[in-house]
mmCIF file of C-alpha atoms in Angstrom:
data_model
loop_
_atom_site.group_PDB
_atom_site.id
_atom_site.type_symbol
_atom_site.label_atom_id
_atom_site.label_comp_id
_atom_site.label_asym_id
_atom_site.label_seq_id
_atom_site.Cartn_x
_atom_site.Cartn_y
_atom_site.Cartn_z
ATOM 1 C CA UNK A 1 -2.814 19.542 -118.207
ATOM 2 C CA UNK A 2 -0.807 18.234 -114.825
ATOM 3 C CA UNK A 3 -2.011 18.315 -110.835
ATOM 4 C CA UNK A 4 0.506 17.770 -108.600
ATOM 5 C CA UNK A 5 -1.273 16.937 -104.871
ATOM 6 C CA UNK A 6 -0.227 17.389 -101.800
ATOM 7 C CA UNK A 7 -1.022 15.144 -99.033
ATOM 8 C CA UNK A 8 -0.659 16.042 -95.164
ATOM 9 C CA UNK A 9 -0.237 14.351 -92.236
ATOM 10 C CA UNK A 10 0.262 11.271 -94.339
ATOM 11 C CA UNK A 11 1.523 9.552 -91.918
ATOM 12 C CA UNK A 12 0.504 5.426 -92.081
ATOM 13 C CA UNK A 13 -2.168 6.409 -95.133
ATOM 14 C CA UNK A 14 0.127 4.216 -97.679
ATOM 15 C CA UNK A 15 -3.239 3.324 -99.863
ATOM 16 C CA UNK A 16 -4.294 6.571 -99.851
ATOM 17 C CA UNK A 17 -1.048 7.978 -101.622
ATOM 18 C CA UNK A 18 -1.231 4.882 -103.828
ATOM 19 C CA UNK A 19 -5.031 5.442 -104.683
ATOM 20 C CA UNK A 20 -3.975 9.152 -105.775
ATOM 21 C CA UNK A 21 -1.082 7.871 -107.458
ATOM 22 C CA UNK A 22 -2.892 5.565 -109.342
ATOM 23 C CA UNK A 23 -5.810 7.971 -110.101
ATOM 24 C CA UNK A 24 -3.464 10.174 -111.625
ATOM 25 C CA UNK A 25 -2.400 7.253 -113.912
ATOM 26 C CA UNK A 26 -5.806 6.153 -115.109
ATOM 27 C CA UNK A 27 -6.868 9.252 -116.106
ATOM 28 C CA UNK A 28 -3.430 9.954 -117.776
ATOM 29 C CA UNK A 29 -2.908 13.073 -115.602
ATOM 30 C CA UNK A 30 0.707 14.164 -115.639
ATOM 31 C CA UNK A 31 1.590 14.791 -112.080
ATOM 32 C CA UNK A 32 3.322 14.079 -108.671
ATOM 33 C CA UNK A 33 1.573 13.048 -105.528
ATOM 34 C CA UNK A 34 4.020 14.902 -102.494
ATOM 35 C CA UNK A 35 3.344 14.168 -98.558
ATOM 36 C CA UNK A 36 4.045 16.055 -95.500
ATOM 37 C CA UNK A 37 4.600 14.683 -92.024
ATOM 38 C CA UNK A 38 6.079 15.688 -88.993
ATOM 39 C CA UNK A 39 8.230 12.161 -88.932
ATOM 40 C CA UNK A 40 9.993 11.940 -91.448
ATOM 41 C CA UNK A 41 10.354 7.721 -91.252
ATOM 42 C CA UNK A 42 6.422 8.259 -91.913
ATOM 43 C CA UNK A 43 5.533 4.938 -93.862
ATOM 44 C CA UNK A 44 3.573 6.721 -96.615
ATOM 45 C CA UNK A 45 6.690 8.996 -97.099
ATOM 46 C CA UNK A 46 8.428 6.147 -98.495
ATOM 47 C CA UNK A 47 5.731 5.743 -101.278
ATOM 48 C CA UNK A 48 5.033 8.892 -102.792
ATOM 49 C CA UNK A 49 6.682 10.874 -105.412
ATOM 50 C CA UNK A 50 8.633 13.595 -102.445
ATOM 51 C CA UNK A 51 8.066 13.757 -98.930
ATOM 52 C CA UNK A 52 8.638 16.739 -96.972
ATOM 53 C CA UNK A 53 8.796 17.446 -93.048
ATOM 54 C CA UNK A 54 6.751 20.165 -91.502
ATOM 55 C CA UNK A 55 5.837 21.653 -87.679
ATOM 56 C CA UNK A 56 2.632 20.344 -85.983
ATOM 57 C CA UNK A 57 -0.511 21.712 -87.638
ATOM 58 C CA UNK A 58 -0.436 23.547 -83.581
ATOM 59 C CA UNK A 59 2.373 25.614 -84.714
ATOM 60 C CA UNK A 60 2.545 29.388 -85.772
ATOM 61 C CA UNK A 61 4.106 28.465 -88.860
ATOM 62 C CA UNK A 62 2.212 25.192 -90.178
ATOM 63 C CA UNK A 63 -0.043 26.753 -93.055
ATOM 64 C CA UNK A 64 3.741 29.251 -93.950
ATOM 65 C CA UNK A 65 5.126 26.041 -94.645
ATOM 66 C CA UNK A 66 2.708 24.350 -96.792
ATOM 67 C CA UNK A 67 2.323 27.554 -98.481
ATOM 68 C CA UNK A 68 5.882 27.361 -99.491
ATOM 69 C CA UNK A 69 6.039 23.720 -100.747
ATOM 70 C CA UNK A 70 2.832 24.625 -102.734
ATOM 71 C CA UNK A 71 4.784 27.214 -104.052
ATOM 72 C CA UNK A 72 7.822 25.153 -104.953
ATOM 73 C CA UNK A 73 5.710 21.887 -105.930
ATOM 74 C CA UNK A 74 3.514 23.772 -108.072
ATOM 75 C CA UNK A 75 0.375 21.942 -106.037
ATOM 76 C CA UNK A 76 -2.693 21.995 -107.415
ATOM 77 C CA UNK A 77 -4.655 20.053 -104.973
ATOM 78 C CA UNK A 78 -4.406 20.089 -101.222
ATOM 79 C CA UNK A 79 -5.860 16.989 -99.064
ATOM 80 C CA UNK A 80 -5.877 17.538 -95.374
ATOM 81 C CA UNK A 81 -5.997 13.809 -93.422
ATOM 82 C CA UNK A 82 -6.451 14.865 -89.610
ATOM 83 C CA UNK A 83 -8.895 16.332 -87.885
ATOM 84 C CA UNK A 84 -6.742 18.931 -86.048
ATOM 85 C CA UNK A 85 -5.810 20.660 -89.145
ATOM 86 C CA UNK A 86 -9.115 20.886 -90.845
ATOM 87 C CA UNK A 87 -10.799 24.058 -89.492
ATOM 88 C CA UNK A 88 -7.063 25.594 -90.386
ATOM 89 C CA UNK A 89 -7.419 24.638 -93.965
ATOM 90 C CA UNK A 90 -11.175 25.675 -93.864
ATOM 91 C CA UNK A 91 -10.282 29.004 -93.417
ATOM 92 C CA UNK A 92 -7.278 29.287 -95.654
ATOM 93 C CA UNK A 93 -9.189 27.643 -98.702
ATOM 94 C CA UNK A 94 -9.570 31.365 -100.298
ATOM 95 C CA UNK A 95 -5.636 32.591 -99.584
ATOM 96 C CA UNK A 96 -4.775 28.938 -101.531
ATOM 97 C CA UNK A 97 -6.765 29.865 -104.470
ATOM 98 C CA UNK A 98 -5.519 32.794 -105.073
ATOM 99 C CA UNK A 99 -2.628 30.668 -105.694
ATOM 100 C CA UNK A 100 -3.909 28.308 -107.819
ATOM 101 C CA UNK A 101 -4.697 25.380 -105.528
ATOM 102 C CA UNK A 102 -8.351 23.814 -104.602
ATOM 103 C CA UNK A 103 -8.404 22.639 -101.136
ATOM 104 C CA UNK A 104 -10.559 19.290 -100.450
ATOM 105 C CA UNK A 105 -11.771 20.696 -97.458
ATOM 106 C CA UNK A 106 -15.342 21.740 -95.497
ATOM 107 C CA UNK A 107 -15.510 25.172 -94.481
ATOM 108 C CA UNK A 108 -14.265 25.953 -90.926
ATOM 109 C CA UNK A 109 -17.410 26.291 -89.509
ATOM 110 C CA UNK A 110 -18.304 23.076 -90.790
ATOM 111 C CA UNK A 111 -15.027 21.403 -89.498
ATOM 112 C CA UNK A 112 -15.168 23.649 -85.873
ATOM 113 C CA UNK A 113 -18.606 21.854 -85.864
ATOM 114 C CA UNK A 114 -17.935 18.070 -86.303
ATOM 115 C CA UNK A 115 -14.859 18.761 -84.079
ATOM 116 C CA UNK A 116 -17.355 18.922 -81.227
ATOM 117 C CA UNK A 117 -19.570 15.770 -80.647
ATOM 118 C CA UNK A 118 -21.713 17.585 -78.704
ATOM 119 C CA UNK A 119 -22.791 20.072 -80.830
ATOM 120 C CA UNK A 120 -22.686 17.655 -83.694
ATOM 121 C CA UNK A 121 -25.312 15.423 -82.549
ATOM 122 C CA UNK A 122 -27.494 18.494 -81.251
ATOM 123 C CA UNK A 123 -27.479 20.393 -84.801
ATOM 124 C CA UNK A 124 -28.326 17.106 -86.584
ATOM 125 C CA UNK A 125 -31.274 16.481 -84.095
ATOM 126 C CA UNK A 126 -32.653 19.926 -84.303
ATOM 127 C CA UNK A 127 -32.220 19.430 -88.055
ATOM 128 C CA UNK A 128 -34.272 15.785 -88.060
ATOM 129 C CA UNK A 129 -31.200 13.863 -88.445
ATOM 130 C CA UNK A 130 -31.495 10.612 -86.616
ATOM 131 C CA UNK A 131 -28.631 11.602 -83.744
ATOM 132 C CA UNK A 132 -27.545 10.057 -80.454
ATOM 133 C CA UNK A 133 -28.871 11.527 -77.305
ATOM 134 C CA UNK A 134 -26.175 13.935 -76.003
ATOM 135 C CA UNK A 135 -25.274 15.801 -73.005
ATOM 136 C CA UNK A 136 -23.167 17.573 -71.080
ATOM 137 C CA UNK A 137 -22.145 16.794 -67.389
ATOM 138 C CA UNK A 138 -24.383 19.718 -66.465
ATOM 139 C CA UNK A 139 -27.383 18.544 -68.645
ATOM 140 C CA UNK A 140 -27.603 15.017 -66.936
ATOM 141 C CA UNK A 141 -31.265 14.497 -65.671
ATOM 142 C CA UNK A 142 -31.533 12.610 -62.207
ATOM 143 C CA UNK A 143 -32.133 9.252 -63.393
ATOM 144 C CA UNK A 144 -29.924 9.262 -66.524
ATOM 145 C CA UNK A 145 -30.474 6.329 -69.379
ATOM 146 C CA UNK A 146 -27.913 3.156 -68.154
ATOM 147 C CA UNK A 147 -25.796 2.049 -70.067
ATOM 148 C CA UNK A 148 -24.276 5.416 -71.436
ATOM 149 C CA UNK A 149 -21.263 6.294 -73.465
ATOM 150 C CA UNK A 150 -18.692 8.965 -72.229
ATOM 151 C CA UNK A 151 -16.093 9.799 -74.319
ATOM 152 C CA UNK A 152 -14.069 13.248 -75.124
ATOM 153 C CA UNK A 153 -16.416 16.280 -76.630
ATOM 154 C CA UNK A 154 -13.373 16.630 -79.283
ATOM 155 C CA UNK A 155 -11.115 14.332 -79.878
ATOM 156 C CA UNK A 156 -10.477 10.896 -82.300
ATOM 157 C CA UNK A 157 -9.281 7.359 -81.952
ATOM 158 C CA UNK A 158 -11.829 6.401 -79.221
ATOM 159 C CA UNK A 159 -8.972 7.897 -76.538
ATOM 160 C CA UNK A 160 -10.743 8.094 -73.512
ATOM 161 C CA UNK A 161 -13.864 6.486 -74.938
ATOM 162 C CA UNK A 162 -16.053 4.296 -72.354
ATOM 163 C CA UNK A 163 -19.085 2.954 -72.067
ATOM 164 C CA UNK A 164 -20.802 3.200 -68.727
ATOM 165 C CA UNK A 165 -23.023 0.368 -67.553
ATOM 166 C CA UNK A 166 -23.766 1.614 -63.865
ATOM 167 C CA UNK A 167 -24.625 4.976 -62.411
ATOM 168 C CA UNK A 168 -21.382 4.280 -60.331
ATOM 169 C CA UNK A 169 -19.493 3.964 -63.369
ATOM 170 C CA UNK A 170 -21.072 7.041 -65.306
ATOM 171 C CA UNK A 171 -20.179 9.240 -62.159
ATOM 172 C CA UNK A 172 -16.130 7.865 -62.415
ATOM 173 C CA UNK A 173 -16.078 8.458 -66.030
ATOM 174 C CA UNK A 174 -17.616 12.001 -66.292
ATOM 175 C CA UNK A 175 -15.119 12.409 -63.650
ATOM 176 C CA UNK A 176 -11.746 11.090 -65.422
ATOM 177 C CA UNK A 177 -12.285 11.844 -69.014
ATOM 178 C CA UNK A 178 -11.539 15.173 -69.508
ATOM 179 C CA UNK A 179 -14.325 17.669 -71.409
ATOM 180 C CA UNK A 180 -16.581 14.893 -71.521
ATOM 181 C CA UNK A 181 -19.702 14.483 -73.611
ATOM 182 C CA UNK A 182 -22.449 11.661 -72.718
ATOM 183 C CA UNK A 183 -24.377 10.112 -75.224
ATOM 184 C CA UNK A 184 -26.920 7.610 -75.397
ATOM 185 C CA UNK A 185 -25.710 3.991 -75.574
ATOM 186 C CA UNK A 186 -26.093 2.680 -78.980
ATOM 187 C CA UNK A 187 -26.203 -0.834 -78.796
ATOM 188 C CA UNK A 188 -26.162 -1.996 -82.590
ATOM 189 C CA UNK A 189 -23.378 -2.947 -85.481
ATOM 190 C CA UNK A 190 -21.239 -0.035 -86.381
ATOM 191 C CA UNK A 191 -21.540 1.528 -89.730
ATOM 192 C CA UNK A 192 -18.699 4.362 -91.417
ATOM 193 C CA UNK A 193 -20.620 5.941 -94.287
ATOM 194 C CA UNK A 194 -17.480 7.642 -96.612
ATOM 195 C CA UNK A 195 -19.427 10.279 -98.459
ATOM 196 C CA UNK A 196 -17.839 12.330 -101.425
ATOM 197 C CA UNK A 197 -19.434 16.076 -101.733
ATOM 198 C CA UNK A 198 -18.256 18.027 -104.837
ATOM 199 C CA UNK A 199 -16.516 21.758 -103.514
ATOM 200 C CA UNK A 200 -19.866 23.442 -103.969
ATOM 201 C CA UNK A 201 -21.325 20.606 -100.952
ATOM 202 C CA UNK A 202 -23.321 18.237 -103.651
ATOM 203 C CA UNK A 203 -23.033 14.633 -103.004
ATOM 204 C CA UNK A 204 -21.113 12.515 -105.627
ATOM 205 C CA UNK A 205 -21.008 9.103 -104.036
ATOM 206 C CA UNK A 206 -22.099 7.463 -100.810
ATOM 207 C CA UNK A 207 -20.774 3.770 -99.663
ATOM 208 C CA UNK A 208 -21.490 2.518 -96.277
ATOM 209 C CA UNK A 209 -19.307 -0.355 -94.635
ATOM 210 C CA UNK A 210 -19.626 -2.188 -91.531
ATOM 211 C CA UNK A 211 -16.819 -1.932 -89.176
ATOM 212 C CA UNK A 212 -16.207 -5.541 -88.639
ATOM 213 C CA UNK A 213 -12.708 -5.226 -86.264
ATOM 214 C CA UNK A 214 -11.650 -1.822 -84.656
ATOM 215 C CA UNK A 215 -8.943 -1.107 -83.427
ATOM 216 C CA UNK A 216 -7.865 1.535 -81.229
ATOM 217 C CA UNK A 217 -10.391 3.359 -83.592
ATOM 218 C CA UNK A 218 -9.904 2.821 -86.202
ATOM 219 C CA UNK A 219 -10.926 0.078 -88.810
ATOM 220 C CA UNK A 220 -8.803 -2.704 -89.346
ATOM 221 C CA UNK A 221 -11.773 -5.012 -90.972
ATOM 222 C CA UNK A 222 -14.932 -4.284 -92.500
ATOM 223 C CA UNK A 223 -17.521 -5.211 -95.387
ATOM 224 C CA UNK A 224 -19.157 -2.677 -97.497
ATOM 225 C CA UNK A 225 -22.815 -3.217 -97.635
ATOM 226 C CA UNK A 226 -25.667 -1.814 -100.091
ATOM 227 C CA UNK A 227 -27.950 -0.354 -97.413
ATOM 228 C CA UNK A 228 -30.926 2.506 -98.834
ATOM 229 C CA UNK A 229 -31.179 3.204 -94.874
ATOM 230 C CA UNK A 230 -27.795 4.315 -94.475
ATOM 231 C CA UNK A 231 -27.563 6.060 -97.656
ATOM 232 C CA UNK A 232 -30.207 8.133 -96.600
ATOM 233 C CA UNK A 233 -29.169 9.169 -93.425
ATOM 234 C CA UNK A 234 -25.816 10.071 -95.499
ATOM 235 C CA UNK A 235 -27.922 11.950 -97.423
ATOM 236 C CA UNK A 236 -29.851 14.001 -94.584
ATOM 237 C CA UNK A 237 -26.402 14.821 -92.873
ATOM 238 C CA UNK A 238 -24.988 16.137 -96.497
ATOM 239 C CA UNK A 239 -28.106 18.435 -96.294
ATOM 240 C CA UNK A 240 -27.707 19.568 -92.842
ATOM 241 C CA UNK A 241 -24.324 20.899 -92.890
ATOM 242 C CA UNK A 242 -22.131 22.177 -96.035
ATOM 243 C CA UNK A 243 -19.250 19.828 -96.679
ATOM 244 C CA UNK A 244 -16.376 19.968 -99.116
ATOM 245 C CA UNK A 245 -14.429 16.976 -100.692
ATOM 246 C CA UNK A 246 -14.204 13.434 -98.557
ATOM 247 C CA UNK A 247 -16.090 12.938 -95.356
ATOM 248 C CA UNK A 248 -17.347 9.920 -93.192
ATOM 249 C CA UNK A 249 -20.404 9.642 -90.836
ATOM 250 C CA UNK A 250 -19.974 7.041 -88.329
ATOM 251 C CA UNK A 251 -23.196 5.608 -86.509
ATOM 252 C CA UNK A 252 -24.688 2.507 -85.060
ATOM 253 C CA UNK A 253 -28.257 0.775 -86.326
ATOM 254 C CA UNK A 254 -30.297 0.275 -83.429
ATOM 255 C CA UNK A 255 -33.526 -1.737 -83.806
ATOM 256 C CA UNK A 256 -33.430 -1.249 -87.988
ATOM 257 C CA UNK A 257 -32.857 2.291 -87.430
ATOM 258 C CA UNK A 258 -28.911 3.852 -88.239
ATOM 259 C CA UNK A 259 -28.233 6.830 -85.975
ATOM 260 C CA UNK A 260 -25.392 9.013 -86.201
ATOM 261 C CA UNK A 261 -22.659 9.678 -83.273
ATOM 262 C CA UNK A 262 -20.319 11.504 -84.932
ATOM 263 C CA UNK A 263 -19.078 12.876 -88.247
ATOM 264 C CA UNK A 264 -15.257 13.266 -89.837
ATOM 265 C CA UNK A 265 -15.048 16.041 -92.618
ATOM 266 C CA UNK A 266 -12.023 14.027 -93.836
ATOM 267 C CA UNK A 267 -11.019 10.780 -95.748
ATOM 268 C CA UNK A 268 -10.998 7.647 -93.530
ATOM 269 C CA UNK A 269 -8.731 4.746 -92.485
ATOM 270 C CA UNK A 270 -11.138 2.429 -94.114
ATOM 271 C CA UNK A 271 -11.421 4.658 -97.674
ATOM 272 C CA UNK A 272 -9.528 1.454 -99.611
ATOM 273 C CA UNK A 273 -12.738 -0.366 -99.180
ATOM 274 C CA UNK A 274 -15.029 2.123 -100.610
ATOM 275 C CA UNK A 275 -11.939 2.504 -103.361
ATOM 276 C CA UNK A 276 -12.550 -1.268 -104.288
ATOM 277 C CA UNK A 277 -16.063 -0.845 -103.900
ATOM 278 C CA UNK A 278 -15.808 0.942 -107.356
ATOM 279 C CA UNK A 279 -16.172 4.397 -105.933
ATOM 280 C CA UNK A 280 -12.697 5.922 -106.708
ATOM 281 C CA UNK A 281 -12.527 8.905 -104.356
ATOM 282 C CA UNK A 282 -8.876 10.029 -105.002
ATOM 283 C CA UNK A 283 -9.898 9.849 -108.741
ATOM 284 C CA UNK A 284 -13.177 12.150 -108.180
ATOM 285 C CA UNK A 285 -10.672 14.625 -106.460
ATOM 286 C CA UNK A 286 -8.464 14.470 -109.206
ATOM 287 C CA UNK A 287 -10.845 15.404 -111.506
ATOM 288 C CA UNK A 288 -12.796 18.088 -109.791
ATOM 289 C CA UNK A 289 -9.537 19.986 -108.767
ATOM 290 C CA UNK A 290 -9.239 20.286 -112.849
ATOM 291 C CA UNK A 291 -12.097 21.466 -113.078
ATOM 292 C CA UNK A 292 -14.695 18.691 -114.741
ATOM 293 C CA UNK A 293 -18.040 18.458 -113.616
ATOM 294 C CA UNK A 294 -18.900 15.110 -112.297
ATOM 295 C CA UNK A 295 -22.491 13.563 -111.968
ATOM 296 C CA UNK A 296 -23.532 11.352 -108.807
ATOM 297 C CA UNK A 297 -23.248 8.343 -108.672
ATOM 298 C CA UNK A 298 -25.058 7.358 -105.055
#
């Protein structure tokens, strides 16, 4: 028994190729951990076993390529990294096994939904899921709540991202950032939940961390933290929507209370703390792509 995985968009995710590379190892799986990238001086191209270059995941012929190096590789895993390819692999995850390889991947309705922080936060309110206020310009009532938070209704790496602490200032940045979604201010320490769902959506394994230091969105420092709060709220988001493989919820505890802003169907930049947490993602991948059946461990 071998897997060989293939990693997209691998881009700067060095301890991610490394954590598969070493899950491999400790379960004495035969196999080569491969990486696409659309630069090929990539960092984590230099680190895994073969590294090849593909189109944007925008292009007519992304999924034709990967198709072909999962031909040639003999992959038996797929893990998408970026959000712009995951509603792509979402609906491809039936063409790829008929091939032979598992995708760890939510299904595209799943991934078209967390794309859009709009409609995020409104299906996980409707669904009882503590969930920042949102709205659209349209939807602002006369006296809206100040502060606020504008940012993008889809997009990542808090680009364009603001907070708005006058009405003055709300009215610029509704203005300037384009498609803009308006949430509630949530004035409270950050929290990423990384969540691991088996491929029929049951959760595995739940760590929350704080995000100590962002930057430019993404984590630089943070602490993992034993919190039943946030592991519940995991929890209800897992049962509102049907997820596949890694994902991460992101929210902010206001007065004792964690409430969701947004959620990534996808592995996170700060998924070597959960790793050294003791909950080996990579290696939970491993083994479901071969088939094993693995119990939770929350």
């Amino acid at each position: 028994m071998s897997l060989n995985i293939l990693i997209t968009a691998a881009s700067r995710r060095v301890p991610l190729v490394l954590a598969f590379r070493e899950g491999l190892k400790s379960l004495g799986i035969p196999g080569a951990v491969i990486a696409t990238d659309v630069n090929p001086m990539s960092p984590a191209a230099h680190f895994c076993d073969r590294a090849y270059r593909v189109p944007l995941s925008s292009a007519p012929g992304y999924l034709a390529a990967i198709t072909t190096i999962c031909d040639g590789e003999q992959i038996g895993l797929i893990v998408p990294t970026i959000d712009d390819e995951l509603p792509l692999f979402g609906a491809a995850v039936a063409d790829f096994a008929e091939r032979g390889v598992r995708v760890a991947v939510s299904p595209e309705d799943t991934a078209m939904l967390c794309d859009d922080k709009y409609a995020t936060c409104l299906h996980l309110r409707k669904a009882g899921v503590a969930a920042a206020e949102s709205f659209l310009p349209e939807q602002l009532p006369a006296n809206p709540c100040i502060p606020a938070f504008v940012k993008p209704r889809r997009g990542r790496g808090s680009v364009y991202a603001f907070p708005a602490r006058s009405a003055r200032e709300l009215a610029f940045f509704v203005s300037y950032v384009p498609d803009p979604v308006v949430q509630e201010y949530l004035d409270g320490p950050e929290f990423t939940i990384d969540v691991m769902c088996d491929f029929s959506g049951r959760p595995l394994s739940i760590v929350p961390r704080q995000r100590v230091v962002i930057r430019a969105g993404v984590i630089d420092r943070g602490c993992t933290v034993n919190d039943p709060a946030l592991i519940d709220l995991a929890l209800a988001c897992v049962s509102a929507m049907t997820f596949a493989g890694p994902i991460n919820v992101q929210c902010r505890t206001v007065n004792g209370r964690p409430t969701v802003f947004e959620i990534n169907p996808r592995f996170s930049g700060g998924i070597p703390l959960t790793i050294e947490a003791g909950a080996h993602f990579p290696r939970m991948l491993i083994q479901l792509a071969l088939g094993q059946q693995l119990e939770p461990s929350i």
